[in-house]
XYZ file of C-alpha atoms in Angstrom:
625
model
C 52.079 77.686 84.812
C 49.882 78.612 82.043
C 46.192 78.717 82.597
C 44.386 77.978 79.451
C 42.438 80.700 77.415
C 43.413 83.718 79.366
C 45.012 86.624 77.503
C 46.137 90.173 78.623
C 45.618 93.124 76.191
C 47.555 96.267 76.734
C 47.460 99.749 74.990
C 49.914 102.435 76.006
C 52.264 105.263 75.176
C 49.976 107.428 73.033
C 46.890 108.307 74.945
C 44.180 106.381 76.854
C 46.341 103.583 78.189
C 44.412 100.580 79.306
C 44.467 96.898 80.265
C 42.000 94.118 79.683
C 41.759 90.251 80.476
C 39.522 87.900 78.516
C 38.990 84.397 79.578
C 37.723 82.187 76.658
C 34.516 83.953 75.427
C 34.270 86.207 78.350
C 35.582 89.646 78.977
C 36.638 89.215 82.505
C 37.949 92.824 83.436
C 38.922 95.919 81.721
C 40.037 99.568 82.849
C 41.574 102.686 81.837
C 44.716 103.745 83.470
C 43.453 107.312 83.944
C 40.756 106.132 86.464
C 43.532 105.044 88.721
C 45.971 107.813 88.282
C 43.505 110.543 88.087
C 45.396 111.885 85.000
C 42.960 112.470 82.289
C 43.850 110.361 79.001
C 46.919 108.990 80.811
C 49.364 107.536 78.224
C 51.740 105.919 80.531
C 52.256 102.074 80.912
C 48.924 100.929 82.516
C 50.385 99.615 85.757
C 47.561 100.416 87.899
C 44.998 98.940 85.235
C 47.093 95.849 84.860
C 47.147 95.220 88.537
C 43.356 95.810 88.891
C 42.675 93.093 85.923
C 45.193 90.747 87.526
C 43.497 91.099 91.082
C 39.938 90.639 89.615
C 41.063 87.147 87.977
C 43.519 86.163 90.735
C 45.989 85.355 87.887
C 49.920 85.966 87.554
C 51.400 87.344 84.634
C 53.034 83.876 84.103
C 49.478 82.269 83.670
C 48.510 83.902 80.464
C 48.478 82.234 77.065
C 49.888 85.488 75.565
C 50.073 88.994 76.334
C 49.158 91.449 73.351
C 50.185 95.045 72.659
C 47.789 97.042 70.614
C 49.993 97.997 67.600
C 53.337 97.385 65.923
C 56.044 99.865 66.902
C 58.418 98.871 64.081
C 55.726 99.773 61.447
C 54.987 103.157 63.305
C 58.602 104.013 63.270
C 58.759 102.977 59.610
C 55.961 105.552 58.783
C 57.739 108.104 60.751
C 60.925 107.837 58.996
C 59.376 107.772 55.664
C 57.252 110.709 56.394
C 60.140 112.815 57.475
C 61.917 111.846 54.346
C 59.015 112.747 52.187
C 58.493 116.256 53.745
C 62.311 116.936 54.270
C 63.564 119.541 55.104
C 60.530 120.573 56.869
C 60.025 118.788 60.070
C 63.836 118.658 60.935
C 63.241 120.096 64.502
C 60.494 117.689 65.149
C 62.695 114.840 63.750
C 65.479 115.554 66.088
C 63.259 115.739 69.048
C 61.417 112.449 68.227
C 64.135 110.227 67.277
C 65.947 110.155 70.785
C 62.949 108.848 72.497
C 62.248 106.040 69.641
C 66.025 105.068 69.624
C 66.268 104.807 73.450
C 63.026 103.274 74.127
C 60.310 102.574 71.609
C 62.535 100.527 69.078
C 62.979 98.111 71.969
C 59.321 97.833 72.864
C 59.590 94.290 73.862
C 62.381 95.054 76.461
C 60.388 98.194 77.533
C 57.141 96.196 78.092
C 58.985 93.225 80.061
C 60.707 95.645 82.215
C 57.098 97.115 83.340
C 55.660 93.954 83.677
C 58.570 92.557 85.752
C 58.030 95.451 88.171
C 54.523 94.359 88.364
C 55.255 90.638 88.799
C 57.896 91.626 91.621
C 60.222 88.948 90.806
C 61.907 86.943 87.982
C 59.753 85.184 85.576
C 59.709 81.358 85.535
C 57.684 81.515 82.408
C 57.366 84.367 80.061
C 53.968 84.222 77.744
C 54.417 85.111 74.167
C 54.227 88.850 73.602
C 52.388 89.687 70.545
C 51.863 92.931 68.389
C 48.582 92.855 66.326
C 48.436 95.985 63.956
C 46.519 98.983 65.452
C 43.630 98.872 63.070
C 43.358 95.024 63.433
C 43.143 95.745 67.216
C 40.434 97.941 66.632
C 38.464 95.747 64.030
C 38.622 92.766 66.646
C 37.284 95.078 69.319
C 34.279 95.809 67.027
C 33.714 92.291 65.609
C 34.334 89.823 68.341
C 32.274 91.311 71.022
C 29.369 92.146 68.731
C 26.253 90.319 68.498
C 27.034 89.128 64.872
C 28.531 86.136 63.477
C 29.229 88.038 60.173
C 29.548 91.656 59.668
C 31.227 94.544 57.708
C 33.978 96.288 59.902
C 34.736 100.126 59.594
C 37.583 101.415 61.700
C 38.308 105.154 61.306
C 40.581 107.172 63.679
C 43.589 109.484 63.297
C 46.243 107.215 62.371
C 47.527 103.761 63.579
C 50.824 102.591 62.138
C 50.045 103.738 58.403
C 46.077 103.069 58.269
C 43.739 105.656 59.076
C 40.773 104.078 57.958
C 40.077 100.225 57.159
C 37.257 98.238 55.791
C 36.961 94.634 56.744
C 34.836 91.465 56.889
C 34.451 89.261 59.934
C 32.993 85.849 59.821
C 32.948 83.544 62.868
C 36.709 83.703 63.981
C 38.149 85.310 61.139
C 38.711 88.982 60.012
C 39.674 89.886 56.601
C 41.118 93.438 55.935
C 39.715 94.408 52.445
C 40.655 98.164 52.043
C 42.920 100.483 53.733
C 43.610 104.486 53.703
C 47.046 105.440 54.666
C 48.636 108.351 56.537
C 48.481 111.334 56.107
C 44.977 111.292 54.456
C 42.834 110.948 57.580
C 39.395 112.066 58.335
C 40.258 111.674 61.867
C 43.122 113.989 61.552
C 41.153 116.516 59.627
C 38.450 116.661 62.232
C 41.248 117.187 64.845
C 42.814 119.978 62.949
C 39.430 121.780 63.406
C 39.351 120.785 66.917
C 42.474 122.615 67.470
C 41.684 125.703 65.243
C 38.366 126.108 67.400
C 40.337 126.220 70.532
C 39.891 122.817 71.898
C 42.494 120.162 72.879
C 43.367 117.401 70.153
C 42.573 113.843 71.158
C 40.305 115.309 73.964
C 38.165 118.113 72.638
C 36.550 116.331 69.582
C 33.397 115.668 71.281
C 33.324 119.359 72.246
C 33.615 120.321 68.395
C 30.715 117.857 67.689
C 28.660 119.483 70.693
C 29.249 123.055 69.113
C 28.138 122.105 65.427
C 24.484 122.264 65.847
C 24.914 126.059 66.930
C 26.056 126.941 63.279
C 23.639 128.407 61.094
C 23.286 126.878 57.656
C 21.819 130.157 56.312
C 25.094 131.775 57.244
C 27.497 132.977 54.388
C 30.345 131.932 56.980
C 29.050 128.390 56.927
C 28.847 128.178 53.052
C 32.295 129.888 52.739
C 33.824 127.795 55.218
C 32.596 124.415 53.846
C 33.406 125.478 50.406
C 36.900 126.206 51.389
C 37.357 122.682 53.134
C 35.970 120.976 49.792
C 38.184 122.929 47.431
C 41.241 123.644 49.410
C 41.694 121.111 52.114
C 40.522 117.721 51.182
C 39.498 115.932 47.849
C 36.805 113.457 48.892
C 36.101 110.562 46.613
C 32.824 108.765 45.821
C 33.910 105.644 48.012
C 34.655 107.829 51.093
C 38.530 107.817 50.515
C 40.246 111.197 50.574
C 43.276 113.202 50.042
C 44.302 116.081 52.188
C 46.225 119.112 50.715
C 49.248 119.021 53.041
C 50.139 122.446 52.285
C 47.653 123.370 54.648
C 48.723 121.005 57.580
C 51.588 120.680 59.913
C 50.846 117.337 61.900
C 53.211 115.029 59.572
C 56.415 116.571 60.739
C 55.563 119.544 63.056
C 54.059 120.199 66.521
C 50.724 121.630 65.285
C 47.706 120.282 63.465
C 47.532 122.972 60.782
C 49.491 125.954 59.476
C 47.609 128.729 61.246
C 48.651 131.533 58.896
C 47.252 129.675 55.935
C 44.181 128.794 57.567
C 43.546 132.340 58.864
C 44.037 133.537 55.167
C 41.725 130.748 53.958
C 38.806 131.221 56.425
C 39.261 134.691 57.455
C 39.366 133.985 61.083
C 42.191 133.501 63.344
C 42.663 130.255 65.458
C 40.432 130.695 68.514
C 42.273 130.759 71.933
C 41.275 128.259 74.421
C 38.725 129.633 76.851
C 38.164 132.789 74.864
C 34.443 133.546 73.660
C 32.905 131.203 71.277
C 31.527 133.695 68.485
C 29.310 132.527 65.568
C 32.091 131.876 62.951
C 33.655 129.191 65.001
C 30.252 127.685 65.329
C 29.708 127.730 61.648
C 33.190 126.220 61.170
C 32.328 123.356 63.591
C 29.094 122.660 61.646
C 31.016 122.678 58.311
C 33.482 120.138 59.328
C 30.862 118.133 60.991
C 28.922 118.045 57.825
C 31.943 116.987 55.852
C 32.837 114.296 58.376
C 29.178 112.840 58.076
C 29.358 112.808 54.411
C 32.785 110.702 54.531
C 31.571 108.214 57.216
C 28.301 107.742 55.231
C 30.285 107.122 52.073
C 32.693 104.719 53.783
C 29.912 102.726 55.085
C 28.128 102.554 51.755
C 31.573 101.328 50.363
C 31.714 98.810 53.285
C 28.294 97.440 52.250
C 29.208 97.278 48.569
C 32.589 95.404 49.312
C 31.091 92.856 51.848
C 27.676 92.431 50.992
C 26.836 92.007 54.852
C 23.457 93.237 56.358
C 25.570 94.062 59.576
C 27.973 96.682 60.307
C 30.402 96.820 63.301
C 32.620 100.197 63.988
C 35.522 101.224 66.190
C 38.240 103.872 66.150
C 38.108 107.339 67.668
C 35.820 108.656 64.762
C 33.348 106.022 65.657
C 32.703 107.977 69.036
C 31.060 110.632 66.724
C 27.431 109.612 67.634
C 26.026 112.272 65.114
C 28.003 110.626 62.202
C 26.711 107.214 63.340
C 23.220 108.174 63.344
C 23.476 109.313 59.729
C 24.457 105.881 58.715
C 21.668 104.353 60.603
C 19.082 107.034 59.010
C 20.297 106.105 55.524
C 19.244 102.507 56.026
C 22.641 101.190 54.626
C 22.807 98.248 56.946
C 19.992 96.430 58.726
C 22.076 96.556 62.216
C 24.910 98.603 63.500
C 26.932 97.925 66.705
C 29.517 100.042 67.772
C 32.343 99.392 70.408
C 31.752 101.463 73.395
C 35.510 101.878 73.936
C 36.301 102.864 70.305
C 39.352 104.886 71.030
C 42.829 103.474 71.702
C 41.780 102.171 75.209
C 39.608 99.790 73.163
C 42.622 98.632 71.356
C 43.747 96.808 74.300
C 40.533 94.679 74.210
C 40.976 94.068 70.469
C 44.408 92.894 70.893
C 43.608 90.503 73.381
C 40.644 89.101 71.331
C 42.853 89.111 68.170
C 45.244 86.775 70.088
C 42.569 84.394 70.961
C 40.640 84.143 67.729
C 43.494 84.821 65.103
C 46.655 83.771 66.835
C 45.258 80.823 68.730
C 42.479 80.080 66.326
C 39.932 79.497 69.049
C 36.277 78.799 68.099
C 33.875 81.833 68.564
C 30.619 80.652 69.927
C 27.589 82.880 69.588
C 24.341 81.637 70.947
C 22.308 84.524 69.451
C 22.630 87.477 67.213
C 21.169 89.970 69.619
C 23.251 90.125 72.668
C 26.721 91.440 72.881
C 29.443 90.198 74.977
C 30.224 93.572 76.658
C 28.300 93.007 79.774
C 26.758 96.370 79.521
C 30.487 97.708 79.504
C 30.588 97.401 83.287
C 34.073 95.634 83.258
C 35.788 97.950 85.916
C 36.162 97.570 89.737
C 33.448 97.721 92.206
C 33.769 98.551 95.864
C 31.980 97.083 99.268
C 30.634 98.764 102.144
C 33.975 98.487 103.960
C 35.406 100.790 101.456
C 32.639 103.335 102.076
C 33.349 103.063 105.871
C 36.814 104.373 105.227
C 35.287 107.662 104.305
C 34.229 108.213 107.773
C 37.605 107.745 108.989
C 39.094 110.028 106.550
C 36.625 112.604 106.341
C 34.168 112.124 109.010
C 31.563 111.568 106.441
C 27.896 110.923 107.264
C 25.480 108.881 105.475
C 22.314 106.863 105.875
C 22.523 103.171 104.913
C 19.565 101.426 103.390
C 18.832 97.821 104.126
C 16.656 97.547 101.289
C 17.700 98.992 97.664
C 14.099 99.429 96.651
C 13.544 102.073 99.528
C 16.682 103.804 98.268
C 15.519 103.981 94.766
C 12.177 105.628 96.063
C 13.937 108.116 98.066
C 16.576 109.038 95.376
C 13.929 109.306 92.772
C 11.967 111.737 94.992
C 14.861 113.826 95.372
C 15.431 113.959 91.770
C 11.926 114.976 90.926
C 12.400 117.717 93.539
C 15.194 119.162 91.416
C 18.170 117.728 93.345
C 21.383 116.754 91.501
C 22.802 113.400 92.765
C 25.894 111.486 92.252
C 25.263 107.861 91.676
C 28.023 105.270 92.262
C 26.875 101.526 91.833
C 28.662 98.391 91.029
C 31.508 97.929 88.380
C 32.895 100.862 86.733
C 32.169 101.673 83.116
C 34.789 100.541 80.336
C 34.960 103.342 77.810
C 34.648 107.093 77.910
C 30.771 107.323 78.692
C 29.171 106.880 82.102
C 26.391 104.529 81.675
C 24.700 104.663 85.176
C 27.290 103.397 87.516
C 29.465 106.426 87.807
C 27.067 109.029 86.673
C 25.686 112.378 87.897
C 21.927 112.405 87.533
C 19.267 114.954 87.376
C 15.631 115.694 86.298
C 15.358 116.108 82.539
C 12.051 118.406 82.967
C 13.874 121.203 84.721
C 14.374 124.369 82.313
C 17.572 125.553 84.111
C 19.218 122.078 84.627
C 21.598 122.310 81.711
C 22.968 125.570 82.953
C 23.234 124.487 86.473
C 25.136 121.185 85.648
C 27.517 122.751 83.228
C 28.481 125.991 85.446
C 27.928 124.703 88.929
C 28.794 121.050 88.866
C 30.855 120.165 85.943
C 32.554 123.506 85.743
C 32.647 123.394 82.025
C 31.585 125.173 78.737
C 27.913 126.463 79.196
C 26.953 125.024 75.591
C 27.861 121.494 76.315
C 24.621 119.211 76.118
C 23.664 116.409 78.287
C 22.499 112.912 77.428
C 19.229 111.119 78.718
C 18.997 107.793 80.041
C 15.923 106.325 79.232
C 14.033 103.012 79.926
C 14.704 100.868 76.810
C 11.041 99.937 76.583
C 10.080 103.698 76.693
C 12.680 105.176 74.097
C 10.141 105.384 71.501
C 7.933 107.522 73.770
C 10.383 110.367 73.784
C 12.452 110.001 70.870
C 12.307 109.198 66.993
C 14.467 106.064 67.103
C 14.221 102.492 65.965
C 16.368 100.044 68.043
C 18.690 100.370 71.049
C 21.597 102.507 72.201
C 22.942 101.021 75.183
C 26.337 102.839 74.914
C 25.187 106.251 74.212
C 26.714 106.233 70.673
C 23.670 107.321 68.601
C 21.796 110.629 68.644
C 17.978 110.701 67.773
C 15.423 113.587 67.498
C 13.158 114.215 70.421
C 9.479 112.947 69.516
C 7.436 115.805 68.036
C 4.940 115.337 70.936
C 7.313 116.240 73.254
C 8.656 119.262 71.527
C 7.791 123.017 72.224
C 5.493 124.120 69.384
C 6.459 127.803 69.796
C 8.553 129.566 67.077
C 12.110 129.636 68.198
C 14.573 132.416 67.169
C 18.009 131.867 65.795
C 19.000 135.287 66.561
C 21.329 136.506 69.585
C 24.324 135.029 70.866
C 24.918 131.169 71.816
C 23.333 131.364 75.297
C 20.314 133.323 74.095
C 19.425 130.330 71.783
C 20.439 127.655 74.071
C 18.277 128.497 76.906
C 15.033 128.395 74.820
C 12.521 125.694 76.124
C 12.679 123.332 73.222
C 10.742 120.589 74.861
C 9.127 119.221 78.049
C 12.475 117.442 78.600
C 14.691 120.812 78.067
C 17.681 119.490 79.847
C 18.481 116.719 77.465
C 17.311 118.468 74.259
C 20.159 120.110 72.286
C 19.481 123.196 70.097
C 18.609 121.061 67.030
C 16.003 119.068 69.001
C 18.461 115.986 69.027
C 19.646 113.987 72.029
C 22.397 111.529 72.489
C 20.538 108.403 73.690
C 21.454 105.778 76.313
C 18.786 103.015 76.440
C 18.795 101.432 79.829
C 18.314 97.571 80.002
C 17.229 95.701 83.017
C 19.241 92.900 81.822
C 22.557 94.723 81.946
C 21.954 97.242 84.770
C 18.847 96.407 86.910
C 19.801 98.877 89.768
C 19.780 101.869 87.335
C 16.847 100.491 85.494
C 14.907 100.459 88.848
C 15.826 103.874 89.909
C 14.565 105.196 86.403
C 11.556 103.206 86.781
C 10.960 104.762 90.169
C 11.454 108.151 88.764
C 8.881 107.357 86.291
C 6.383 106.208 89.028
C 6.686 109.598 90.463
C 6.696 111.936 87.629
C 5.334 109.900 84.730
C 8.781 110.260 82.852
C 10.853 107.088 82.121
C 14.164 108.952 81.593
C 16.762 111.011 83.715
C 19.684 113.300 82.877
C 22.934 111.391 82.965
C 26.332 112.925 82.706
C 29.646 111.337 83.841
C 30.700 111.528 87.354
C 33.705 114.094 87.298
C 34.281 117.527 86.686
C 36.219 119.280 83.840
C 39.737 118.047 83.250
C 39.382 114.939 85.522
C 38.601 111.332 84.627
C 35.423 109.696 85.725
C 35.594 108.775 89.264
C 36.740 105.291 90.191
C 36.650 104.794 94.016
C 34.278 105.851 96.879
C 36.847 108.350 97.773
C 36.930 109.736 94.330
C 33.087 110.364 94.446
C 32.922 111.808 97.793
C 35.769 114.323 96.831
C 33.973 115.285 93.565
C 30.696 115.454 95.553
C 32.051 117.834 98.091
C 34.086 119.998 95.497
C 30.705 120.700 93.677
C 27.411 121.839 94.160
C 25.817 118.392 93.970
C 23.024 117.916 96.519
C 23.151 114.352 97.334
C 25.459 111.182 96.895
C 24.530 107.710 96.554
C 27.307 104.905 97.050
C 25.937 101.343 96.866
C 23.067 101.528 99.430
C 24.315 104.622 101.276
C 22.780 108.161 100.826
C 24.927 111.178 101.686
C 23.309 114.369 102.155
C 25.412 117.674 101.331
C 24.371 119.535 104.278
C 25.100 116.795 106.848
C 28.758 116.678 105.791
C 31.562 118.159 107.756
C 32.932 121.525 106.436
C 35.212 120.779 103.412
C 38.605 122.550 102.979
C 40.734 121.734 100.135
C 43.748 123.575 98.596
C 44.447 123.917 95.013
C 43.022 125.391 91.958
C 40.589 122.677 91.159
C 37.723 124.374 89.496
C 37.386 126.637 86.362
C 34.807 129.305 86.679
C 32.769 130.137 83.260
C 30.293 133.017 82.580
C 27.289 132.752 84.505
C 24.764 133.426 81.610
């Protein structure tokens, strides 16, 4: 039996598989497969995520109006064939390895999907909903426009590649989306950025945010920076005034090979070899990161201007992996191209599942999109994943003999937790529904005092077990954001950067001499744990309307310290997804040097837990300085 206005969206088989259920204008549930399987960026069919969203709604797969997959496999196959043909005889080895998978599985995507869905359903279908395949960039565009606060907006989607498109500009009006311009593969700012991610020793489709975080350590006064940027613009890419671009494919291998670029040619062009993963980060790689970040920002700003010129809209919405580059997003805002900007918090491929479901509802089903205001989005703060009860916490006792104190009153828990933060303790914070998207926004977070001079070092090396240069974000009370940061408006999903306010900066002269860590550990402000080397911070504004419990905690911290913000980093360690369940949280707490853990109204003290023993190489040590 069909239950009207329920749609299931699925993304899978590339990276960040996910599932979403929408009902009418309501996003009911959404989750990444990785959160359940504990395999970061899991690309497999999202069986666990689908089971979760079905459980959240109480529906059977037979009940949906339609099921939507986030791209068109035949178009993607066409692109692969035409690309191999265009570059032949190059890429023969890659062609021979790719084709059997396509011929065996991906060309028969409908059957593959129904086989997986039948396994979840557990019995033959009495009714199969229509199975729809919106284009990849339409899914991105739908995920950006339909949940946004706007009845009308320019739509900018930028990623590596979908089927053919790598960048699109569209216009959303009420229930319609009109695609106006497309840039096609292999010419892609996303793939160019990923090529530099690869060359600087980070993992493609995972380490791009590391490259963005490394860029501020580059020196604009360095001849290496000037040389690198000039080489990019003269040899690698031809950027047009409208933001479109042409890549010089003589330097790249991603079209038909297994690498992003041709290492020997890049070595000759830039004068440095590809950095090996985990090796020392020297200044030339920092300068390279700054150069490609500069180029990317210039392209994104030009694309935004073109979107403005083509649509005439005062509003902009964004999605696609490049929309997670919060520094580039801030440049659009700083240039005043649009009055208002809204960015999908799950801008990557996982968000395509949401867009596919929304495209079904508003384009295929032609349902009315009702907006009551132009301020509130429909993402519910992006808290769309599973929540867990006290009974789930109790299972920890039976499995681990865990000890905790349960508070009957949340206000008292907030006060005690805020005092611990003010005393320099690091706290795992687990509340309510899990976040949708790559950012922890206060329900699956590790929290700390932003005033602590050594907190960034401690969090990176002793708790996250990750590269020491990585910055941390502040969660600030929305009403206090202008006190600490030079920003206008909100940033609820941690997708914009802003400078730390002058009155909070350290007026002392800072040196650019020495190695990365000599510069990193200078005290730049009175909130050093969230102040990056260029005085910027990636902001999350916390709103009482969407996350009251988190807001109350920060408010309690403000009452004790006078500061209405905390350090917020995702509740995980390097190489693992954000925690999902109380068990995940407790294991992460015990594996690291976190001091306290809060799950719902329960407070766990590390020193009161039984001795923890677990086999396996689960942590990576980094240099202590």
